[in-house]
Coordinates of C-alpha atoms and ligand atoms in Angstrom, one line a residue:
Chain R
M1 CA -35.9 19.7 -34.5
S2 CA -37.3 16.6 -33.0
A3 CA -36.0 15.4 -29.6
P4 CA -33.2 12.9 -30.0
A5 CA -34.3 9.3 -29.7
R6 CA -32.0 6.5 -28.7
S7 CA -33.0 3.0 -28.4
R8 CA -31.1 -0.1 -27.2
P9 CA -31.9 -3.7 -27.9
D10 CA -34.1 -5.8 -25.6
T11 CA -31.5 -7.9 -23.9
A12 CA -33.7 -10.9 -24.3
G13 CA -33.8 -10.4 -28.0
S14 CA -33.3 -13.0 -30.7
I15 CA -29.9 -14.2 -31.8
P16 CA -28.7 -11.8 -34.4
S17 CA -28.5 -13.3 -37.8
S18 CA -25.6 -12.3 -40.1
D19 CA -27.4 -9.4 -41.6
T20 CA -29.2 -7.8 -38.7
R21 CA -28.9 -4.1 -38.5
V22 CA -26.6 -3.0 -35.7
L23 CA -26.6 0.7 -36.1
H24 CA -29.1 3.1 -37.5
F25 CA -28.8 6.9 -37.7
R26 CA -31.7 9.0 -39.1
D27 CA -31.3 12.7 -39.5
V28 CA -28.8 12.9 -36.7
A29 CA -27.4 16.3 -35.7
K30 CA -24.9 17.4 -33.1
T31 CA -24.4 21.0 -31.9
F32 CA -21.9 21.5 -29.1
P33 CA -22.8 23.9 -26.2
D34 CA -20.4 26.5 -27.7
G35 CA -22.5 26.6 -30.8
T36 CA -20.2 24.5 -33.0
V37 CA -22.4 22.5 -35.4
A38 CA -20.4 19.3 -35.9
L39 CA -23.0 17.1 -37.6
E40 CA -26.1 17.8 -39.6
G41 CA -28.6 15.4 -41.2
V42 CA -26.6 12.3 -41.0
D43 CA -28.3 9.1 -42.2
L44 CA -26.4 5.8 -41.7
D45 CA -27.3 2.1 -41.5
I46 CA -24.8 -0.7 -40.7
R47 CA -25.6 -4.4 -40.6
R48 CA -23.5 -7.2 -39.4
G49 CA -21.1 -8.3 -42.0
E50 CA -20.8 -4.7 -43.3
F51 CA -17.5 -2.8 -43.0
V52 CA -18.4 0.9 -43.5
T53 CA -15.6 3.4 -43.7
V54 CA -16.0 7.2 -43.3
V55 CA -13.5 9.5 -44.9
G56 CA -13.7 13.2 -44.5
P57 CA -11.6 16.3 -43.8
S58 CA -10.2 16.9 -40.4
G59 CA -12.7 18.4 -38.0
C60 CA -15.8 17.4 -39.9
G61 CA -17.3 15.4 -37.1
K62 CA -16.1 11.9 -37.7
S63 CA -15.1 11.2 -34.1
T64 CA -18.3 12.9 -33.0
L65 CA -20.2 10.3 -35.1
L66 CA -18.5 7.5 -33.2
R67 CA -19.0 9.1 -29.9
I68 CA -22.7 9.3 -30.6
A69 CA -22.9 5.7 -31.8
S70 CA -21.2 4.6 -28.6
D71 CA -23.2 6.8 -26.3
L72 CA -20.2 8.7 -25.1
S73 CA -22.0 11.8 -26.1
P74 CA -25.6 12.3 -27.0
A75 CA -27.0 13.5 -30.3
T76 CA -28.7 16.9 -30.3
S77 CA -31.5 15.7 -32.5
G78 CA -32.5 12.8 -34.8
D79 CA -32.9 9.1 -34.2
V80 CA -30.1 6.8 -33.1
Q81 CA -30.7 3.1 -32.8
V82 CA -28.0 0.7 -31.6
D83 CA -29.0 -2.9 -31.9
A84 CA -25.7 -4.3 -30.7
Q85 CA -25.3 -6.2 -27.5
R86 CA -21.6 -5.4 -27.3
I87 CA -19.8 -2.5 -28.8
G88 CA -16.1 -2.5 -29.4
Y89 CA -14.4 0.9 -29.7
V90 CA -10.8 1.3 -30.8
F91 CA -9.4 4.8 -30.2
Q92 CA -6.8 6.5 -32.2
D93 CA -4.2 6.0 -29.5
A94 CA -4.2 2.6 -27.9
T95 CA -5.3 3.9 -24.4
L96 CA -3.7 0.9 -22.7
L97 CA -3.2 1.2 -19.0
P98 CA 0.5 1.7 -18.6
W99 CA 0.8 -0.2 -15.3
R100 CA -0.9 -3.3 -16.7
S101 CA 0.8 -6.0 -18.7
V102 CA -0.5 -6.9 -22.2
L103 CA -2.4 -9.8 -20.7
K104 CA -4.0 -7.7 -17.9
N105 CA -4.8 -4.9 -20.4
V106 CA -6.6 -7.4 -22.7
Q107 CA -8.5 -8.7 -19.7
L108 CA -9.7 -5.3 -18.5
L109 CA -13.0 -5.0 -20.4
G110 CA -14.0 -8.5 -19.3
E111 CA -13.3 -7.5 -15.7
L112 CA -15.4 -4.3 -16.2
H113 CA -18.3 -6.4 -17.6
G114 CA -18.0 -9.0 -14.8
M115 CA -17.1 -11.8 -17.2
G116 CA -16.4 -15.1 -15.5
R117 CA -12.8 -16.0 -14.8
S118 CA -12.5 -19.0 -17.1
S119 CA -14.4 -17.6 -20.0
L120 CA -12.4 -14.3 -19.7
N121 CA -9.1 -16.3 -19.6
Q122 CA -10.2 -18.2 -22.7
A123 CA -11.3 -15.0 -24.5
T124 CA -8.1 -13.3 -23.6
R125 CA -5.9 -16.1 -24.9
D126 CA -7.9 -16.3 -28.1
A127 CA -7.7 -12.5 -28.7
I128 CA -4.0 -12.3 -28.0
D129 CA -3.5 -15.2 -30.3
L130 CA -5.7 -13.6 -33.0
V131 CA -3.7 -10.3 -33.0
G132 CA -0.4 -12.1 -33.0
L133 CA 0.8 -11.0 -29.5
T134 CA 1.4 -14.5 -28.1
G135 CA 4.7 -14.5 -26.2
H136 CA 4.4 -10.8 -25.3
E137 CA 1.7 -11.2 -22.6
K138 CA 4.0 -10.1 -19.8
K139 CA 5.3 -7.0 -21.4
L140 CA 4.2 -3.5 -20.3
P141 CA 2.8 -1.1 -22.9
R142 CA 6.0 1.0 -22.7
E143 CA 7.9 -2.0 -23.9
L144 CA 5.8 -2.4 -27.1
S145 CA 6.1 -0.7 -30.4
G146 CA 3.2 1.4 -31.7
G147 CA 1.9 -1.4 -33.8
M148 CA 2.0 -3.9 -31.0
R149 CA 0.2 -1.4 -28.8
M150 CA -2.6 -1.1 -31.4
R151 CA -2.7 -4.9 -31.6
A152 CA -3.2 -5.1 -27.8
S153 CA -5.9 -2.5 -28.0
L154 CA -7.7 -4.5 -30.7
A155 CA -7.3 -7.7 -28.7
R156 CA -8.9 -5.9 -25.7
S157 CA -12.0 -5.1 -27.7
L158 CA -12.1 -8.6 -29.2
T159 CA -12.5 -10.2 -25.8
L160 CA -16.0 -8.9 -25.7
D161 CA -16.8 -10.4 -29.1
P162 CA -18.6 -7.2 -30.2
D163 CA -21.3 -7.2 -32.9
L164 CA -20.6 -3.5 -33.6
F165 CA -17.0 -2.4 -33.9
L166 CA -16.1 1.3 -34.0
F167 CA -12.7 2.4 -35.1
D168 CA -11.4 5.9 -34.8
E169 CA -8.4 6.2 -37.1
P170 CA -6.8 3.2 -35.3
F171 CA -3.8 3.0 -37.6
G172 CA -3.4 6.6 -38.4
A173 CA -0.3 6.9 -36.3
L174 CA 1.5 3.9 -37.7
D175 CA 4.0 3.6 -40.6
E176 CA 2.7 2.4 -43.9
I177 CA 4.0 -1.2 -43.7
T178 CA 2.6 -1.8 -40.2
R179 CA -0.6 -0.2 -41.2
E180 CA -1.1 -2.4 -44.2
R181 CA -0.2 -5.5 -42.2
L182 CA -2.8 -4.6 -39.6
N183 CA -5.3 -3.8 -42.3
D184 CA -5.0 -7.4 -43.5
E185 CA -5.2 -8.8 -40.0
L186 CA -8.3 -6.8 -39.2
L187 CA -9.8 -7.9 -42.5
S188 CA -9.3 -11.5 -41.6
M189 CA -10.8 -11.0 -38.2
F190 CA -13.7 -9.4 -39.9
R191 CA -14.1 -12.4 -42.2
T192 CA -14.3 -14.8 -39.3
K193 CA -16.3 -12.7 -36.8
R194 CA -18.6 -10.8 -39.3
F195 CA -19.3 -7.9 -36.9
G196 CA -20.6 -4.6 -38.2
A197 CA -17.8 -2.1 -38.5
L198 CA -17.7 1.7 -38.6
F199 CA -14.2 2.7 -39.4
I200 CA -12.8 6.2 -39.6
T201 CA -9.7 7.0 -41.6
H202 CA -8.0 9.8 -43.4
S203 CA -6.6 7.4 -46.0
V204 CA -8.7 6.9 -49.1
S205 CA -6.7 3.8 -50.0
E206 CA -7.2 2.3 -46.6
A207 CA -10.9 3.0 -46.8
V208 CA -11.3 1.3 -50.2
Y209 CA -9.2 -1.6 -49.2
M210 CA -11.0 -2.4 -46.0
S211 CA -14.6 -1.6 -46.7
T212 CA -17.8 -3.0 -48.1
R213 CA -19.0 0.6 -48.3
V214 CA -17.2 4.0 -48.2
L215 CA -18.9 7.1 -47.0
V216 CA -17.6 10.5 -47.8
M217 CA -18.2 13.4 -45.4
S218 CA -18.2 17.1 -46.1
G219 CA -16.5 19.7 -44.1
R220 CA -18.3 21.2 -41.1
P221 CA -21.1 20.8 -40.4
G222 CA -20.4 17.2 -41.4
H223 CA -22.9 15.3 -43.5
I224 CA -22.6 12.4 -45.9
V225 CA -22.0 13.6 -49.4
G226 CA -21.1 10.3 -51.1
S227 CA -21.6 6.6 -50.7
F228 CA -19.6 4.0 -52.6
D229 CA -20.2 0.3 -52.6
V230 CA -16.9 -1.6 -52.8
P231 CA -17.3 -4.7 -55.0
F232 CA -14.1 -6.5 -54.2
G233 CA -15.6 -9.4 -52.2
T234 CA -14.2 -10.6 -48.9
D235 CA -10.9 -12.2 -49.9
R236 CA -8.6 -9.3 -50.5
T237 CA -4.9 -9.4 -50.8
P238 CA -2.4 -6.6 -50.8
E239 CA -2.1 -6.9 -54.6
L240 CA -5.7 -5.5 -54.9
R241 CA -4.2 -2.1 -54.2
F242 CA -2.4 -2.1 -57.5
T243 CA -5.4 -3.1 -59.8
P244 CA -7.0 -0.6 -62.1
E245 CA -10.4 -1.2 -60.5
F246 CA -9.0 -0.2 -57.1
A247 CA -7.4 2.9 -58.5
A248 CA -10.6 3.9 -60.3
L249 CA -12.7 3.6 -57.2
A250 CA -10.1 5.3 -55.0
G251 CA -10.1 8.1 -57.6
E252 CA -13.8 8.5 -57.4
V253 CA -13.7 8.6 -53.6
S254 CA -10.9 11.2 -53.6
H255 CA -12.9 13.3 -56.1
A256 CA -16.0 13.2 -53.9
L257 CA -13.8 14.2 -50.9
R258 CA -12.4 17.2 -52.7
E259 CA -15.9 18.3 -53.9
G260 CA -17.3 18.0 -50.3
H261 CA -14.4 20.0 -49.0
S262 CA -14.8 23.0 -51.1
Chain Z
M1 CA 35.1 0.0 -27.6
S2 CA 32.6 -2.8 -28.2
A3 CA 30.9 -2.7 -24.8
P4 CA 29.0 0.6 -25.3
S5 CA 27.8 -0.3 -28.7
R6 CA 26.3 -3.5 -27.3
V7 CA 24.4 -1.5 -24.7
R8 CA 23.2 1.1 -27.2
P9 CA 20.0 -0.6 -28.4
S10 CA 18.5 -0.8 -24.9
S11 CA 19.2 2.8 -24.3
I12 CA 17.6 3.8 -27.5
E13 CA 14.5 1.8 -26.6
G14 CA 14.5 3.5 -23.2
N15 CA 14.5 6.9 -24.8
T16 CA 11.8 6.4 -27.4
V17 CA 9.6 4.5 -25.0
T18 CA 9.6 7.5 -22.6
A19 CA 8.8 9.8 -25.5
T20 CA 5.7 7.8 -26.5
E21 CA 4.6 7.3 -22.9
Q22 CA 4.3 11.1 -22.8
G23 CA 1.9 10.9 -25.7
V24 CA 4.3 12.0 -28.5
E25 CA 2.9 11.2 -31.9
P26 CA 4.5 8.1 -33.3
T27 CA 5.6 10.0 -36.5
V28 CA 7.6 12.2 -34.2
Q29 CA 8.6 9.0 -32.4
A30 CA 10.4 7.8 -35.6
E31 CA 12.3 11.0 -35.7
G32 CA 13.1 10.6 -32.0
E33 CA 14.5 7.2 -32.7
L34 CA 16.9 8.7 -35.2
I35 CA 18.0 11.4 -32.9
A36 CA 18.3 8.9 -30.0
A37 CA 20.4 6.6 -32.2
G38 CA 22.8 9.4 -33.0
T39 CA 23.2 10.6 -29.4
A40 CA 22.9 7.3 -27.6
P41 CA 26.6 6.7 -26.9
L42 CA 26.9 10.3 -25.7
V43 CA 24.0 9.8 -23.4
R44 CA 25.5 6.6 -22.1
R45 CA 28.8 8.2 -21.3
R46 CA 27.1 11.2 -19.7
R47 CA 25.0 8.8 -17.6
R48 CA 28.0 6.8 -16.4
G49 CA 29.9 10.0 -15.7
S50 CA 26.9 11.3 -13.7
R51 CA 26.8 8.1 -11.6
L52 CA 30.4 8.5 -10.7
L53 CA 29.7 12.2 -10.0
N54 CA 26.7 11.2 -7.8
I55 CA 29.1 9.5 -5.4
A56 CA 32.2 11.5 -5.8
A57 CA 30.7 15.0 -5.6
P58 CA 28.8 14.5 -2.3
L59 CA 31.9 12.8 -0.9
A60 CA 34.0 15.8 -1.8
V61 CA 31.5 18.2 -0.3
F62 CA 31.5 16.0 2.8
G63 CA 35.3 16.3 3.0
V64 CA 35.1 20.1 2.7
L65 CA 32.4 20.2 5.5
I66 CA 34.5 18.1 7.9
G67 CA 37.5 20.4 7.0
A68 CA 35.5 23.5 7.8
W69 CA 34.3 21.9 11.0
Y70 CA 37.9 21.2 12.2
A71 CA 38.8 24.8 11.1
I72 CA 36.1 26.3 13.2
T73 CA 36.8 24.1 16.2
Y74 CA 40.6 24.7 16.2
L75 CA 41.1 28.0 14.4
V76 CA 38.0 30.1 15.1
L77 CA 37.0 29.0 18.6
E78 CA 39.1 29.7 21.7
P79 CA 39.8 26.6 23.7
G80 CA 37.3 27.7 26.4
R81 CA 34.5 27.9 23.9
R82 CA 35.1 24.7 22.0
F83 CA 32.0 23.1 23.5
L84 CA 30.1 25.1 20.9
M85 CA 31.6 23.0 18.2
P86 CA 33.5 20.0 19.5
P87 CA 35.7 18.3 16.9
P88 CA 34.3 15.3 15.0
Q89 CA 36.5 12.7 16.9
E90 CA 35.1 14.0 20.2
V91 CA 31.5 13.6 18.9
I92 CA 32.4 10.0 18.2
T93 CA 34.2 9.2 21.4
E94 CA 32.0 11.2 23.8
G95 CA 28.8 10.9 21.9
F96 CA 28.5 7.7 19.8
L97 CA 31.0 5.6 21.9
D98 CA 29.7 6.8 25.2
E99 CA 27.4 4.1 26.6
Q100 CA 25.3 6.5 28.8
A101 CA 24.8 9.0 26.1
M102 CA 24.0 6.3 23.5
E103 CA 21.4 4.8 25.8
K104 CA 19.7 8.1 26.2
I105 CA 19.8 8.8 22.5
G106 CA 18.7 5.3 21.6
D107 CA 15.6 5.4 23.8
A108 CA 14.8 8.9 22.5
L109 CA 15.2 7.7 19.0
W110 CA 12.8 4.8 19.5
N111 CA 10.2 7.2 21.1
T112 CA 10.6 9.6 18.2
I113 CA 10.2 6.8 15.6
E114 CA 7.0 5.8 17.4
V115 CA 5.6 9.3 17.2
T116 CA 6.8 9.9 13.7
F117 CA 5.2 6.7 12.2
T118 CA 2.0 6.9 14.2
G119 CA 1.6 10.5 13.0
L120 CA 2.4 9.5 9.5
A121 CA 0.0 6.6 9.5
F122 CA -2.8 8.9 10.6
A123 CA -1.8 11.5 8.1
I124 CA -1.9 8.9 5.3
V125 CA -5.3 7.6 6.2
I126 CA -6.8 11.0 6.8
G127 CA -5.1 12.6 3.8
M128 CA -6.0 9.9 1.3
A129 CA -9.6 9.8 2.5
W130 CA -9.7 13.6 2.2
A131 CA -8.3 13.5 -1.3
V132 CA -10.6 10.7 -2.4
A133 CA -13.6 12.6 -1.1
M134 CA -12.5 15.7 -3.1
S135 CA -11.9 13.6 -6.3
Q136 CA -15.5 12.3 -6.2
A137 CA -17.3 15.6 -6.6
K138 CA -16.4 19.1 -7.6
V139 CA -18.6 20.4 -4.7
A140 CA -16.5 18.4 -2.3
E141 CA -13.3 19.7 -3.8
R142 CA -14.4 23.3 -3.8
S143 CA -15.5 23.1 -0.2
L144 CA -12.6 21.0 1.2
F145 CA -9.6 22.2 -0.7
P146 CA -9.3 25.6 0.9
Y147 CA -8.9 23.9 4.2
A148 CA -6.0 21.8 2.9
V149 CA -4.4 25.0 1.7
A150 CA -5.1 26.7 5.1
L151 CA -3.4 23.8 6.8
Q152 CA -0.4 24.5 4.7
C153 CA -0.4 28.2 5.3
I154 CA -0.9 28.3 9.0
P155 CA 2.5 28.0 10.7
I156 CA 2.0 24.8 12.6
L157 CA 4.5 25.9 15.1
A158 CA 2.1 28.6 16.1
L159 CA -0.5 26.0 16.9
V160 CA 1.8 23.8 18.9
P161 CA 1.2 25.5 22.3
L162 CA -2.6 25.4 21.7
I163 CA -2.3 21.6 20.9
G164 CA -0.5 21.1 24.2
F165 CA -3.1 23.2 25.9
W166 CA -6.0 21.1 24.5
F167 CA -4.5 17.6 24.3
G168 CA -2.0 17.5 27.1
Y169 CA 1.8 17.3 26.6
D170 CA 2.1 13.6 25.9
F171 CA 2.1 11.1 23.1
P172 CA -1.3 12.1 21.5
A173 CA -0.3 15.8 21.3
R174 CA 3.0 14.9 19.6
V175 CA 1.2 12.7 17.1
I176 CA -1.3 15.5 16.4
V177 CA 1.6 17.9 15.6
C178 CA 3.0 15.3 13.2
V179 CA -0.3 14.8 11.5
L180 CA -0.8 18.5 11.0
I181 CA 2.6 18.9 9.5
A182 CA 2.5 15.8 7.3
L183 CA -1.1 16.1 6.0
F184 CA -0.9 18.6 3.2
P185 CA 1.6 16.9 0.8
I186 CA -0.5 13.7 1.1
V187 CA -3.7 15.4 0.4
S188 CA -2.5 17.5 -2.5
N189 CA -0.4 14.7 -4.2
T190 CA -3.1 12.1 -3.9
L191 CA -5.7 14.5 -5.3
F192 CA -3.3 15.5 -8.1
G193 CA -2.6 11.8 -8.9
L194 CA -6.3 10.8 -8.9
Q195 CA -7.1 13.7 -11.2
S196 CA -4.2 13.2 -13.6
V197 CA -5.9 10.2 -15.3
D198 CA -6.0 10.6 -19.1
R199 CA -9.4 11.5 -20.5
G200 CA -9.2 8.7 -23.0
Q201 CA -8.8 6.2 -20.3
H202 CA -11.8 7.6 -18.4
E203 CA -13.8 7.3 -21.6
L204 CA -12.8 3.7 -21.9
F205 CA -14.2 3.1 -18.5
D206 CA -17.3 5.2 -19.4
L207 CA -17.9 3.0 -22.4
H208 CA -17.9 -0.1 -20.4
G209 CA -20.2 1.1 -17.7
A210 CA -17.6 1.2 -14.9
G211 CA -18.9 2.6 -11.5
R212 CA -17.1 5.0 -9.2
L213 CA -15.5 2.3 -7.1
T214 CA -14.3 0.3 -10.0
R215 CA -12.9 3.4 -11.6
L216 CA -11.2 4.4 -8.4
M217 CA -9.6 1.0 -7.8
K218 CA -8.7 0.0 -11.4
L219 CA -7.9 3.3 -12.9
Q220 CA -7.4 6.3 -10.6
F221 CA -5.4 4.7 -7.8
P222 CA -3.0 2.8 -10.0
A223 CA -2.5 6.0 -12.1
A224 CA -2.0 8.0 -8.9
M225 CA 0.6 5.7 -7.3
P226 CA 3.7 7.6 -8.3
A227 CA 2.3 10.9 -7.1
I228 CA 0.9 9.4 -3.9
F229 CA 4.3 7.9 -3.0
A230 CA 6.1 11.1 -3.8
G231 CA 3.7 12.7 -1.3
F232 CA 4.4 10.0 1.3
R233 CA 8.1 10.6 1.0
I234 CA 7.8 14.3 1.6
S235 CA 5.4 13.7 4.5
A236 CA 7.6 11.1 6.1
G237 CA 10.4 13.7 6.4
L238 CA 8.0 16.3 7.7
S239 CA 6.7 13.9 10.2
V240 CA 10.2 13.5 11.7
V241 CA 10.4 17.2 12.0
G242 CA 6.9 17.3 13.7
A243 CA 7.9 14.7 16.2
I244 CA 11.1 16.6 17.2
V245 CA 9.3 19.9 17.3
G246 CA 6.5 18.5 19.4
D247 CA 9.1 17.1 21.8
V248 CA 11.0 20.3 22.2
F249 CA 7.8 22.2 23.0
F250 CA 6.0 19.7 25.3
R251 CA 9.0 18.5 27.3
Q252 CA 6.8 15.9 29.1
G253 CA 6.2 12.2 28.7
E254 CA 8.7 9.8 27.3
P255 CA 11.6 11.9 26.0
G256 CA 12.2 11.8 22.3
L257 CA 15.1 13.2 20.4
G258 CA 13.8 16.8 20.8
I259 CA 14.0 16.6 24.6
V260 CA 17.3 14.9 24.6
L261 CA 18.7 17.6 22.3
D262 CA 17.4 20.3 24.5
N263 CA 18.8 18.6 27.7
F264 CA 22.3 18.2 26.1
R265 CA 22.1 21.9 25.1
S266 CA 21.2 23.1 28.5
R267 CA 23.9 21.0 30.1
I268 CA 26.5 22.3 27.5
Q269 CA 27.2 18.7 26.5
G270 CA 28.5 19.6 23.0
P271 CA 29.6 16.2 21.7
E272 CA 26.4 14.5 22.9
L273 CA 24.4 17.3 21.4
F274 CA 26.1 16.8 18.0
A275 CA 25.7 13.1 18.1
T276 CA 21.9 13.5 18.7
I277 CA 21.6 15.9 15.8
I278 CA 23.4 13.4 13.5
V279 CA 21.0 10.7 14.7
A280 CA 18.0 12.9 14.0
A281 CA 19.3 13.7 10.5
L282 CA 19.9 10.0 9.8
L283 CA 16.4 9.2 10.9
G284 CA 15.0 11.7 8.4
F285 CA 17.3 10.4 5.7
A286 CA 16.3 6.8 6.5
T287 CA 12.5 7.5 6.3
F288 CA 13.1 9.2 3.0
L289 CA 14.9 6.2 1.6
V290 CA 12.4 3.7 3.0
F291 CA 9.5 5.5 1.3
G292 CA 11.4 5.9 -1.9
W293 CA 12.0 2.1 -1.9
L294 CA 8.4 1.3 -0.9
G295 CA 7.2 3.6 -3.7
K296 CA 9.3 1.7 -6.2
L297 CA 7.8 -1.6 -5.0
A298 CA 4.3 -0.3 -5.1
V299 CA 4.5 1.5 -8.4
G300 CA 6.5 -1.2 -10.2
R301 CA 8.4 -0.5 -13.4
W302 CA 5.7 1.1 -15.5
Y303 CA 6.5 4.6 -14.3
D304 CA 9.8 6.0 -15.4
T305 CA 11.3 7.2 -12.1
S306 CA 14.4 8.4 -13.8
R307 CA 12.3 11.4 -14.8
D308 CA 12.2 12.8 -11.3
G309 CA 15.8 11.8 -10.6
A310 CA 15.0 9.1 -8.0
Ligands
ATP1 N1 -16.5 19.1 -26.7 C1 -16.6 19.9 -27.8 N2 -17.0 21.2 -27.7 C2 -17.0 22.0 -28.7 N3 -16.7 21.6 -30.0 C3 -16.2 20.4 -30.2 C4 -16.2 19.4 -29.1 N4 -15.7 18.3 -29.6 C5 -15.5 18.5 -30.9 N5 -15.8 19.7 -31.3 C6 -15.7 20.3 -32.6 O1 -16.6 19.6 -33.4 C7 -16.0 19.4 -34.7 C8 -15.9 17.9 -35.1 O2 -15.0 17.3 -34.2 P1 -14.5 15.8 -34.4 O3 -13.5 15.5 -33.3 O4 -15.7 15.0 -34.5 O5 -13.8 15.9 -35.8 P2 -13.0 14.8 -36.6 O6 -13.7 14.7 -37.9 O7 -12.9 13.5 -35.8 O8 -11.6 15.4 -36.9 P3 -10.2 14.7 -37.0 O9 -10.2 14.0 -38.3 O10 -9.2 15.8 -36.9 O11 -10.1 13.7 -35.9 C9 -14.6 20.1 -34.7 O12 -14.7 21.3 -35.3 C10 -14.4 20.3 -33.2 O13 -13.6 21.4 -32.9
MG2 MG1 -11.3 12.5 -34.8

């Protein structure tokens, strides 16, 4: 086992072009102090403009993958390179601060990063507009529906204009209609911003619909057992879900998921 | 009945929102919504009923108490021993309406208020600093928390003579008694509040490189506000007790309610004694209300106070 390596970009680096690599995992493993081996031999590369989704059985280490990518928790071994200036991380629950209004919640990350007042205000307005929460700025999280809370959480990350976006089952708790609507909205954000995305989900259909590439993880210790390029281009509409091509690809992913599980 | 059905939606919203605030999974939330929709009118009625009950029931008990008071005065006590429990109207005429008695009580009240709030202010500053120190490092918590508990376990009354011995029998000694009595709820509630922050929210701050101070100001203190103010409210009441206890013991300096109480007792001035007791009780009640109100102002509407019945 080699010592884990982790590198960050030089801040003075060049302006990232649309296909610069933002995340690189080589042979990454994670063993928790209690001996649980969560990840083993994970290889992963994500460029800007790529939307990579990971599906896998519960407990296979998907969240651990994101925690390593965001440096919340270190890898035990392997090589991790994050070439993103700003990382957006959307948790499964919205983690809004209950005492702050929508507006103040969306401003939070800018405050933490010491963003200037006027640029923060502008970014906040844009982000709230982009997620469709205009008019709800003064509401408290407890006054929002689950879907609106998730929108606020998305907006909060958007203010930083991240080049790497990590999503940990962000829509898992929502009903299907809300989830599909948010899928489309996130896709349209992705089309305009072209960040690199690492998206975790339990839903094969969500994975295929959203991604440029779907990765299938095996049960613990998690490693990647299948990789599927999704050929549907960038302009996707909900009708795509009912095409034979979509069904065929979803079927392949499901099959790989079952294989990896047994 | 069209009025209740018009109110229903807001009460449904109130219910489900509380459920999700406590981290209930939204799939469950959908179920909760159905349940809430079914029971909302019932909940409404029960609530309105309970509001009426909130006023009527204590009033009824008040009536019973006054009745018992009269019964003891006129039926139990012989006329020669009625000074032990003068009837309510005498407490009013000879206590509250008597200029001389009221002047004494009024001055004493003012002195007691001064001691109470000076002590409380010190307790708040010391207690919060203590709690913040403990929240910053496990070592600090391990080494300092036992002393907070000790403070709670030692009967402060046992220390009062020593405090007088060391610090004299005047204003400072009284304030110290208040601080000792009022400190623990502030320490423990503030610490609890600061530590009650959700792990996910901490990780959000980790992700974005927040330092200790930022975390304390933008995350831990706001999250702790409801607990902190619950502590203040308890301590405010205790501080009134401390001021009166200190008074009774020290018997020197500007007389507060404790000294006046004891003087009326020793001079067998029943009505005046009762009037003073009522004033002391009202002072305790008023501080409780004031801090409840301040808490609501400081916390705002994000925290569902109906949960602890305030
Ligand atoms: N701090 C920890 N200490 C010990 N074991 C842990 C820790 N965190 C996670 N694990 C274990 O590591 C494994 C992977 O956890 P992880 O949260 O990454 O799974 P997941 O794929 O995200 O699951 P889910 O789909 O249910 O969210 C699990 O078996 C879990 O019990
Ligand atoms: Mg997970």
